[in-house]
XYZ file of C-alpha atoms in Angstrom:
592
model
C 0.375 0.214 -0.275
C 1.581 3.122 -0.932
C 1.732 6.141 1.394
C -0.026 9.342 1.090
C 3.217 10.918 0.097
C 3.934 8.405 -2.643
C 0.069 8.313 -3.499
C -0.252 12.010 -3.775
C 2.516 12.696 -6.428
C 1.570 9.793 -9.044
C -1.641 11.207 -8.882
C -0.405 14.852 -9.976
C 2.066 12.596 -12.458
C -1.146 10.869 -14.070
C -3.493 14.651 -13.809
C -0.308 16.448 -15.903
C 0.014 13.219 -18.359
C -3.522 13.363 -19.397
C -3.388 17.345 -19.608
C -0.433 17.168 -21.493
C -1.441 14.114 -23.256
C 2.196 12.601 -23.042
C 1.144 9.007 -23.637
C 0.951 7.765 -27.135
C 0.188 4.471 -29.543
C 2.671 2.232 -30.515
C 1.025 -0.579 -33.315
C 1.129 -4.208 -33.298
C 0.872 -6.370 -36.762
C -1.721 -8.846 -37.083
C -1.280 -10.979 -40.076
C -3.447 -12.787 -42.472
C -2.406 -16.755 -42.140
C -4.359 -16.982 -46.045
C -1.648 -15.007 -47.311
C 0.719 -13.739 -45.195
C -0.586 -10.042 -45.439
C -0.923 -7.129 -42.751
C -4.780 -7.276 -42.043
C -4.267 -4.629 -39.489
C -2.554 -3.758 -36.259
C -3.877 -3.336 -32.987
C -3.590 -0.163 -30.450
C -0.883 -0.566 -27.808
C -1.099 2.595 -25.640
C 2.407 3.844 -23.480
C 3.087 6.466 -21.007
C 6.169 8.554 -20.749
C 9.179 6.789 -20.853
C 10.821 6.721 -17.883
C 7.661 6.890 -15.781
C 5.891 5.214 -13.929
C 3.010 4.917 -16.221
C 4.982 3.886 -19.234
C 4.097 0.175 -18.354
C 0.516 0.178 -20.128
C -0.293 -2.126 -16.672
C 0.713 0.297 -14.249
C -1.008 3.317 -15.784
C -4.948 1.393 -17.241
C -4.848 -0.010 -12.952
C -3.709 2.903 -11.730
C -6.526 4.871 -13.235
C -9.244 2.442 -12.558
C -8.159 2.745 -8.804
C -8.802 6.424 -8.693
C -11.905 6.025 -10.532
C -10.259 7.804 -13.844
C -10.010 5.169 -16.642
C -13.119 6.305 -18.567
C -11.078 9.545 -18.641
C -7.514 7.627 -19.760
C -9.472 5.360 -22.304
C -11.263 8.299 -24.241
C -7.363 10.164 -24.409
C -5.703 6.707 -25.562
C -8.217 6.189 -28.016
C -7.616 9.602 -29.227
C -4.175 9.194 -29.897
C -4.750 5.588 -31.513
C -6.809 6.839 -34.320
C -4.680 10.332 -34.753
C -1.591 7.630 -35.014
C -2.988 5.636 -36.745
C -0.883 3.809 -39.555
C -3.525 1.714 -41.552
C -1.707 1.736 -45.140
C -5.007 1.144 -47.259
C -9.422 0.969 -46.528
C -9.416 -2.640 -45.663
C -6.961 -2.726 -43.081
C -8.400 -2.730 -39.568
C -7.649 -1.066 -36.362
C -8.054 -2.921 -33.526
C -8.933 -0.134 -30.219
C -8.514 -1.689 -26.481
C -11.249 -1.318 -24.778
C -12.174 -2.174 -20.724
C -16.008 -3.404 -20.800
C -15.889 -1.254 -17.340
C -16.085 1.706 -19.296
C -19.201 0.878 -21.037
C -21.293 1.549 -18.351
C -19.264 4.571 -17.192
C -22.089 7.898 -17.584
C -19.248 10.031 -18.762
C -19.062 7.046 -22.132
C -21.154 8.715 -25.088
C -21.992 7.459 -28.187
C -20.777 9.308 -30.811
C -17.085 10.794 -29.519
C -15.328 8.101 -31.599
C -16.855 8.701 -34.525
C -15.927 12.706 -34.455
C -12.980 11.601 -34.136
C -12.740 8.857 -36.858
C -13.830 11.507 -39.297
C -11.037 14.118 -37.890
C -8.822 12.539 -38.972
C -10.414 10.444 -43.027
C -10.897 7.159 -41.263
C -14.288 5.144 -40.910
C -15.798 3.027 -38.418
C -15.500 0.506 -40.823
C -11.246 0.265 -39.655
C -12.256 0.357 -36.580
C -12.120 -3.274 -33.948
C -13.249 -2.315 -30.523
C -10.989 -4.834 -28.755
C -13.005 -6.145 -25.175
C -10.802 -8.154 -22.610
C -12.579 -11.038 -21.331
C -10.205 -10.382 -18.329
C -13.113 -7.450 -16.870
C -15.771 -9.117 -16.254
C -19.528 -7.645 -18.156
C -21.597 -7.234 -14.951
C -24.418 -6.318 -17.631
C -24.658 -8.386 -20.150
C -28.348 -7.261 -21.539
C -26.536 -3.453 -21.117
C -22.951 -4.574 -22.644
C -25.356 -5.899 -25.890
C -26.956 -3.332 -25.991
C -24.220 -0.424 -26.322
C -22.711 -2.761 -28.726
C -25.290 -3.221 -31.300
C -25.393 0.345 -31.524
C -21.827 -0.121 -32.532
C -21.933 -2.386 -34.742
C -25.014 -0.355 -36.647
C -22.811 2.825 -37.139
C -19.978 -0.291 -38.702
C -17.957 -0.868 -35.713
C -16.585 -4.575 -35.312
C -16.438 -6.342 -31.994
C -13.416 -8.606 -30.993
C -13.307 -10.522 -27.493
C -9.655 -10.856 -26.146
C -8.311 -13.356 -24.034
C -10.047 -16.345 -25.062
C -8.840 -19.146 -23.688
C -7.231 -17.535 -20.197
C -10.711 -18.423 -18.136
C -14.388 -19.698 -18.370
C -15.336 -16.206 -18.580
C -14.489 -16.070 -22.100
C -16.992 -18.182 -22.881
C -19.598 -16.693 -21.250
C -18.825 -13.541 -23.812
C -18.115 -15.254 -26.602
C -21.674 -16.780 -26.200
C -23.080 -13.458 -25.155
C -21.523 -10.969 -27.207
C -21.252 -12.479 -30.381
C -17.849 -10.818 -31.742
C -16.464 -10.231 -35.334
C -13.451 -11.647 -34.134
C -12.071 -13.845 -30.733
C -8.339 -13.018 -29.747
C -6.714 -16.430 -28.104
C -4.806 -15.931 -25.583
C -0.915 -16.442 -25.604
C -1.402 -19.564 -22.674
C -3.805 -21.488 -24.529
C -0.387 -20.974 -28.190
C 2.620 -21.650 -26.019
C 4.012 -24.682 -27.015
C 0.556 -25.198 -29.129
C 3.743 -28.102 -31.627
C 4.340 -30.000 -29.024
C 0.938 -29.951 -26.626
C -2.096 -32.263 -28.135
C -4.368 -31.013 -25.390
C -4.166 -27.269 -26.525
C -4.366 -28.939 -30.105
C -7.594 -29.835 -29.449
C -8.771 -27.573 -27.844
C -8.221 -25.069 -30.616
C -9.798 -27.755 -32.901
C -12.778 -26.718 -31.035
C -12.564 -22.980 -31.525
C -11.966 -23.399 -35.194
C -14.998 -25.340 -35.559
C -17.329 -22.954 -33.115
C -15.677 -19.672 -34.971
C -16.676 -21.465 -38.500
C -20.205 -22.676 -37.260
C -20.354 -19.302 -35.830
C -18.776 -16.647 -39.185
C -16.026 -15.449 -36.537
C -12.394 -15.289 -36.881
C -9.678 -16.376 -34.788
C -6.579 -14.444 -33.676
C -4.064 -16.383 -32.501
C -2.053 -13.993 -29.623
C 1.465 -14.335 -28.578
C 3.475 -16.286 -31.233
C 7.358 -16.793 -30.903
C 8.279 -19.716 -32.656
C 7.930 -20.683 -36.346
C 6.646 -24.432 -35.400
C 3.285 -22.806 -33.603
C 3.053 -20.293 -36.504
C 3.193 -23.625 -38.547
C 0.516 -25.110 -36.207
C -2.053 -22.757 -36.109
C -1.708 -22.167 -39.945
C -3.121 -26.144 -40.317
C -5.402 -25.737 -37.616
C -6.719 -23.342 -39.789
C -6.970 -20.431 -37.770
C -7.601 -16.649 -39.993
C -4.981 -14.672 -38.016
C -1.798 -13.920 -36.428
C 0.039 -11.911 -34.176
C 3.046 -11.911 -31.655
C 6.739 -11.327 -31.652
C 7.665 -13.535 -34.238
C 5.464 -11.438 -36.851
C 6.006 -8.136 -35.394
C 6.393 -6.133 -32.529
C 4.617 -2.870 -31.421
C 6.151 -0.044 -33.067
C 5.263 3.456 -34.330
C 5.713 2.550 -38.119
C 3.864 0.003 -40.755
C 5.323 -3.535 -40.060
C 6.820 -5.305 -42.889
C 6.070 -9.133 -42.554
C 9.103 -11.093 -42.812
C 9.204 -13.302 -46.451
C 10.382 -16.870 -44.755
C 7.243 -16.215 -42.234
C 5.090 -15.365 -45.556
C 6.833 -18.704 -46.881
C 5.667 -20.966 -43.887
C 2.059 -19.691 -44.747
C 1.959 -19.461 -48.234
C 3.922 -23.139 -48.464
C 0.971 -24.745 -45.531
C -1.643 -23.478 -47.442
C -0.465 -25.385 -50.807
C 1.110 -28.075 -49.561
C -2.785 -28.599 -47.487
C -4.553 -29.510 -50.706
C -1.745 -30.000 -53.284
C -3.044 -29.456 -56.909
C -6.918 -29.815 -56.362
C -7.081 -27.004 -54.418
C -8.497 -23.849 -56.334
C -7.083 -20.330 -55.431
C -10.202 -17.314 -55.935
C -8.072 -15.740 -58.105
C -8.577 -18.936 -60.598
C -12.244 -17.610 -60.859
C -11.477 -14.151 -61.152
C -13.739 -11.909 -64.196
C -13.603 -8.454 -65.075
C -16.162 -6.237 -63.781
C -16.613 -2.778 -63.370
C -15.438 0.057 -61.594
C -15.950 3.096 -60.019
C -13.380 5.779 -58.514
C -15.291 6.285 -54.559
C -16.455 9.936 -55.604
C -18.185 9.426 -58.640
C -21.791 10.456 -59.179
C -24.685 8.571 -58.239
C -26.097 8.730 -61.444
C -23.306 7.903 -63.878
C -23.286 4.867 -61.659
C -26.799 4.050 -62.557
C -26.587 4.785 -66.259
C -23.865 2.010 -66.759
C -26.776 -0.389 -65.471
C -29.704 0.963 -67.273
C -27.084 0.751 -70.378
C -25.541 -3.167 -69.278
C -28.375 -4.811 -68.025
C -26.316 -7.900 -67.506
C -23.978 -6.554 -65.349
C -25.326 -7.234 -61.945
C -22.681 -5.726 -59.779
C -20.049 -2.733 -59.911
C -16.395 -2.370 -57.205
C -15.889 0.686 -55.663
C -12.560 1.937 -55.890
C -10.222 4.834 -53.879
C -6.895 4.842 -56.045
C -7.048 1.589 -56.868
C -7.744 -0.472 -53.911
C -11.608 -1.863 -53.325
C -13.660 0.176 -50.865
C -16.691 -0.565 -51.077
C -19.878 -2.505 -53.697
C -22.469 -1.418 -55.714
C -25.784 -4.490 -56.171
C -27.645 -3.049 -58.938
C -30.213 -4.357 -56.761
C -30.032 -2.624 -54.416
C -29.121 0.644 -55.979
C -32.297 0.733 -57.735
C -34.025 -0.247 -54.614
C -33.003 3.051 -53.221
C -33.741 5.195 -55.788
C -37.447 3.944 -55.648
C -39.107 6.090 -53.321
C -40.379 9.078 -54.165
C -37.807 11.842 -54.286
C -34.488 9.097 -54.132
C -33.741 10.117 -57.530
C -33.872 14.118 -56.778
C -32.336 13.251 -53.086
C -29.489 10.896 -54.254
C -29.091 11.668 -57.830
C -25.368 14.056 -57.546
C -24.538 12.337 -54.351
C -21.577 10.707 -55.094
C -21.753 6.790 -55.200
C -19.025 5.539 -51.630
C -22.594 7.570 -49.436
C -24.537 4.669 -50.469
C -22.561 2.148 -51.147
C -21.838 -1.385 -48.722
C -18.771 -0.271 -47.282
C -18.189 -3.689 -45.661
C -18.186 -6.451 -48.902
C -16.388 -9.849 -48.659
C -12.488 -8.794 -49.988
C -9.870 -11.610 -50.888
C -6.813 -12.115 -51.787
C -6.534 -14.022 -55.116
C -4.199 -16.771 -53.245
C -6.965 -17.299 -50.764
C -8.598 -21.447 -51.332
C -12.031 -21.653 -53.078
C -12.965 -23.347 -50.207
C -12.470 -21.062 -47.181
C -14.275 -17.664 -49.325
C -16.723 -20.269 -50.170
C -16.753 -20.687 -45.991
C -16.925 -16.801 -45.010
C -19.437 -16.012 -48.160
C -22.292 -18.015 -47.439
C -21.930 -17.149 -43.845
C -23.101 -13.542 -44.908
C -26.521 -12.416 -43.740
C -29.158 -13.264 -46.167
C -29.137 -10.031 -47.884
C -25.690 -10.425 -48.654
C -25.688 -14.097 -49.228
C -25.443 -13.783 -53.606
C -23.651 -10.221 -53.465
C -20.148 -10.238 -55.507
C -16.900 -11.258 -53.488
C -14.427 -8.712 -54.465
C -11.022 -10.274 -55.400
C -7.430 -8.720 -55.088
C -4.022 -9.229 -56.261
C -0.896 -7.719 -53.651
C -4.084 -5.639 -52.436
C -4.787 -3.740 -55.318
C -8.509 -4.630 -57.423
C -8.487 -7.711 -59.613
C -11.966 -8.978 -60.171
C -15.155 -10.522 -58.666
C -16.176 -13.726 -58.003
C -20.024 -15.407 -58.076
C -21.181 -17.115 -54.972
C -22.464 -19.823 -58.023
C -19.174 -19.657 -59.552
C -17.217 -20.019 -55.815
C -20.010 -23.231 -55.593
C -19.194 -25.358 -58.883
C -15.748 -24.338 -58.655
C -15.804 -26.113 -55.004
C -18.062 -29.176 -56.629
C -15.733 -30.126 -58.847
C -13.000 -30.533 -57.204
C -14.823 -32.236 -54.281
C -15.857 -34.580 -56.794
C -11.866 -35.367 -58.378
C -10.698 -35.102 -54.872
C -12.795 -37.960 -53.422
C -11.606 -39.864 -56.983
C -7.951 -39.610 -56.314
C -7.028 -38.377 -52.839
C -5.652 -40.862 -50.253
C -9.062 -41.240 -47.469
C -6.627 -41.134 -44.699
C -4.691 -38.290 -44.902
C -6.290 -36.349 -47.807
C -2.931 -36.314 -49.495
C -2.997 -36.224 -52.867
C -2.656 -39.857 -54.366
C -0.515 -42.160 -56.749
C -1.983 -39.894 -59.739
C -1.817 -36.862 -58.566
C 2.201 -37.692 -57.420
C 2.515 -38.755 -60.923
C 1.189 -35.308 -63.185
C 3.665 -33.823 -60.351
C 6.352 -36.218 -61.368
C 5.279 -35.640 -64.673
C 5.818 -31.756 -64.889
C 8.353 -31.543 -62.765
C 10.601 -33.910 -66.250
C 9.015 -31.511 -68.555
C 10.146 -28.590 -67.357
C 13.497 -29.691 -67.529
C 14.555 -27.647 -64.359
C 16.095 -28.929 -61.284
C 14.529 -30.674 -58.302
C 14.712 -33.190 -55.396
C 11.828 -36.396 -54.958
C 12.202 -37.171 -50.767
C 10.351 -41.022 -50.517
C 9.722 -41.483 -47.007
C 8.908 -45.129 -45.504
C 7.808 -46.355 -42.043
C 10.000 -49.186 -40.537
C 8.345 -51.558 -38.489
C 5.141 -50.179 -38.972
C 3.284 -53.306 -38.982
C 4.705 -54.026 -35.434
C 3.303 -50.938 -34.068
C -0.431 -51.517 -36.065
C -0.133 -55.089 -34.201
C 1.229 -54.183 -30.941
C -1.197 -50.912 -30.447
C -3.804 -51.426 -33.204
C -5.812 -49.931 -36.044
C -6.134 -46.264 -33.956
C -3.143 -46.535 -33.246
C -1.040 -47.154 -36.823
C -3.897 -44.444 -38.323
C -2.660 -41.855 -35.992
C 1.407 -42.426 -36.547
C 0.425 -42.096 -40.710
C -1.304 -38.502 -40.437
C 1.615 -37.978 -37.737
C 3.849 -38.423 -40.647
C 1.723 -36.958 -43.089
C 2.237 -33.819 -40.766
C 5.483 -34.202 -40.796
C 6.048 -34.293 -44.395
C 4.256 -31.004 -44.900
C 5.702 -29.048 -41.642
C 9.545 -29.811 -43.028
C 8.036 -28.280 -46.259
C 7.252 -25.895 -44.865
C 10.108 -24.903 -42.973
C 12.642 -26.011 -45.200
C 10.730 -26.174 -49.286
C 8.984 -23.594 -50.912
C 5.912 -22.362 -52.607
C 5.634 -24.700 -54.946
C 6.710 -27.457 -53.370
C 4.556 -30.284 -53.300
C 3.130 -33.814 -50.635
C 1.692 -36.938 -51.136
C 0.709 -39.928 -50.101
C 2.026 -43.259 -51.950
C -0.008 -45.067 -49.737
C -0.188 -47.426 -46.677
C 3.138 -46.054 -44.806
C 4.929 -44.204 -47.565
C 4.776 -40.600 -48.444
C 6.639 -38.630 -51.232
C 7.328 -35.232 -51.201
C 9.017 -32.913 -54.657
C 10.621 -29.890 -53.668
C 13.338 -27.590 -55.770
C 14.763 -26.185 -51.783
C 18.623 -25.363 -52.154
C 18.584 -27.650 -49.272
C 17.359 -31.644 -49.946
C 20.221 -32.763 -47.477
C 18.476 -30.345 -44.966
C 14.703 -31.491 -45.848
C 15.392 -34.759 -45.303
C 16.970 -33.805 -41.545
C 14.640 -32.057 -40.835
C 11.636 -35.197 -41.536
C 13.677 -37.075 -39.361
C 14.386 -34.117 -36.513
C 10.533 -33.735 -36.576
C 9.792 -37.541 -36.532
C 11.774 -38.565 -33.761
C 10.688 -35.279 -32.156
C 6.958 -36.656 -31.534
C 6.979 -40.123 -32.340
C 7.366 -41.321 -28.630
C 3.998 -40.126 -27.428
C 2.873 -42.978 -29.900
C 4.169 -46.005 -27.523
C 1.946 -44.631 -24.438
C 5.340 -45.141 -21.993
C 5.944 -48.821 -22.896
C 9.160 -50.544 -22.967
C 10.932 -53.018 -25.700
C 13.842 -54.591 -26.579
C 13.045 -55.950 -29.545
C 10.667 -55.793 -32.360
C 9.740 -57.820 -35.012
C 10.202 -56.762 -38.773
C 7.403 -57.446 -42.076
C 8.890 -61.416 -42.046
C 8.310 -61.597 -38.581
C 12.203 -62.244 -37.588
C 13.250 -60.717 -34.401
C 14.685 -56.786 -34.688
C 16.918 -55.137 -31.496
C 15.097 -51.600 -32.129
C 13.776 -49.087 -29.958
C 10.016 -48.755 -31.802
C 8.966 -46.797 -35.644
C 12.260 -45.442 -37.066
C 11.644 -43.142 -41.002
C 13.652 -44.571 -44.031
C 14.195 -41.439 -46.706
C 15.621 -41.536 -50.247
C 16.448 -38.864 -51.760
C 16.875 -38.249 -55.193
C 18.145 -35.510 -56.471
C 16.950 -34.877 -60.322
C 20.052 -32.281 -61.594
C 18.077 -32.949 -65.128
C 21.548 -31.964 -67.343
C 20.700 -34.826 -68.915
C 17.080 -37.335 -69.609
C 15.323 -38.524 -66.940
C 12.312 -40.299 -66.501
C 9.942 -41.509 -63.908
C 11.323 -45.450 -63.810
C 14.752 -44.050 -63.022
C 13.955 -41.985 -60.755
C 11.311 -44.782 -58.839
C 14.383 -47.351 -59.558
C 16.525 -44.922 -58.069
C 14.325 -43.948 -54.963
C 13.761 -48.372 -54.698
C 17.642 -48.639 -54.464
C 18.211 -46.093 -51.596
C 15.458 -47.268 -49.739
C 16.958 -50.728 -49.779
C 20.376 -49.630 -48.160
C 18.149 -47.129 -45.475
C 16.381 -49.929 -44.733
C 19.369 -51.718 -43.927
C 20.427 -49.250 -41.416
C 19.464 -48.960 -37.729
C 17.546 -46.116 -36.619
C 16.079 -42.658 -38.936
C 18.499 -42.500 -41.815
C 18.259 -41.032 -45.462
C 20.474 -41.413 -48.621
C 20.939 -39.709 -51.456
C 21.933 -40.254 -55.365
C 21.927 -37.472 -57.899
C 20.412 -38.626 -61.402
C 20.338 -36.393 -64.884
C 24.391 -36.049 -64.631
C 27.511 -37.591 -65.731
C 28.489 -37.866 -61.665
C 27.203 -40.283 -59.287
C 27.262 -39.378 -55.383
C 25.766 -41.473 -52.106
C 25.966 -40.279 -48.742
C 23.946 -40.963 -45.461
C 23.856 -39.304 -41.990
């Protein structure tokens, strides 16, 4: 308990800080796990440096104790908006707001809108982030207040989900647009199956509720890879960008982790939304409504148009909605000479061209019924690319699913032999260097017999996962992972470090295979011929075929070479890889 003199001095410093507006904002990027782009920034308040209020925790706790939380938060919101570093109109600014402030008599709806207009932002740019740790005492009142903000165009996020039971209650009552997953659930999720299962449940729930998930506190690449695989939408943390006063630059290596996983998830059977985009009429945001009406009258087949600001899409104008707004007695005279941005849909569905079609479909069909058939706007590097209709999206998904069901492996969902052969033939015809890694589990039959087929299936799925994760870390965005069948897998890569890729596959396999043994011990296992072999358990044999492509090669050559290397690897105890170069004059063998 601080004495009266210290408290008096602290209070004097606090009021001086507020009066002189000494606080400032730093911004931490929130990254899309679909395309690696910056979706938005969370504004984080800092007090004066070298003062007891530099730490936001100390500053806000003191304000709450003194009953001045609203005054501090009002200034923090204004500073966050004033210093905003949003780079284009589709980025979002996340502003923290304590739930207690919602009930403060001084809380005046509309004040935030004034500040936004002052600095050239819209409510559609802002997400109010309510911390879960500050309990919501009157949920019905909070819902009314937040619904008022939603109608103005703001969005709502619940912070620290997963840190306590009350987060589930807040989610159920407030039905936010975003759920931020607490660091306690994210830390070492790649090593913790319980955390993984909990997050899988969050992902399923979020899809059903049309809520986007944001994973907080990511510090390791393995966490990022696991979250991407689980289908989490967005991420933030020191790995991706520290809080700063200037826009973030996401490192290429982290973008590649995201891109690579999206690529290998469905491999050649996954279409991106960019494959379906078609041209559409574009209007500048300051075009008169009368000009847009004239276009639709002359082009009866046009169902919508995109509104842009310097090539960046910011809105959508559907034909039917435009003419509905003009049907009133005075509508024409009221709207005719106004600009189109005054009546456009400010929150259309805008996606990057490389986003998988299935994910766009989930987002599109989760929209409100009156927007269900709106066009989906497709961007390329943040700029206008085209549009896709719901009909086209659903038809493409049907075709992909039919083809995938016919040729993909039913257990892992990875491409099967037909697609593997297509990919190999494609690489051979391109006549550029590439590498083929064949992976085969040793003593898998023994494991299956001892632990049961369900555990065996889990081990197969685990091997598929570590193949994909290793490609994500050591491969390139155009690499391929397939399931030959049973316990055999293949990776086709253009990495500059194929040996490092093999080492990574073995490292990850050895790191996690122990969890399948249920703490049992043994001295011997049995091979497929029934022979007793001294071994600690299942191991992994890799055949690395380096295709130099200086001279012609064939599928048969690759297959024969891999078979010879596999025989050598299986004769060796423990997980190992052997490699050979083909398509060149030299021959090189090596193992580790």
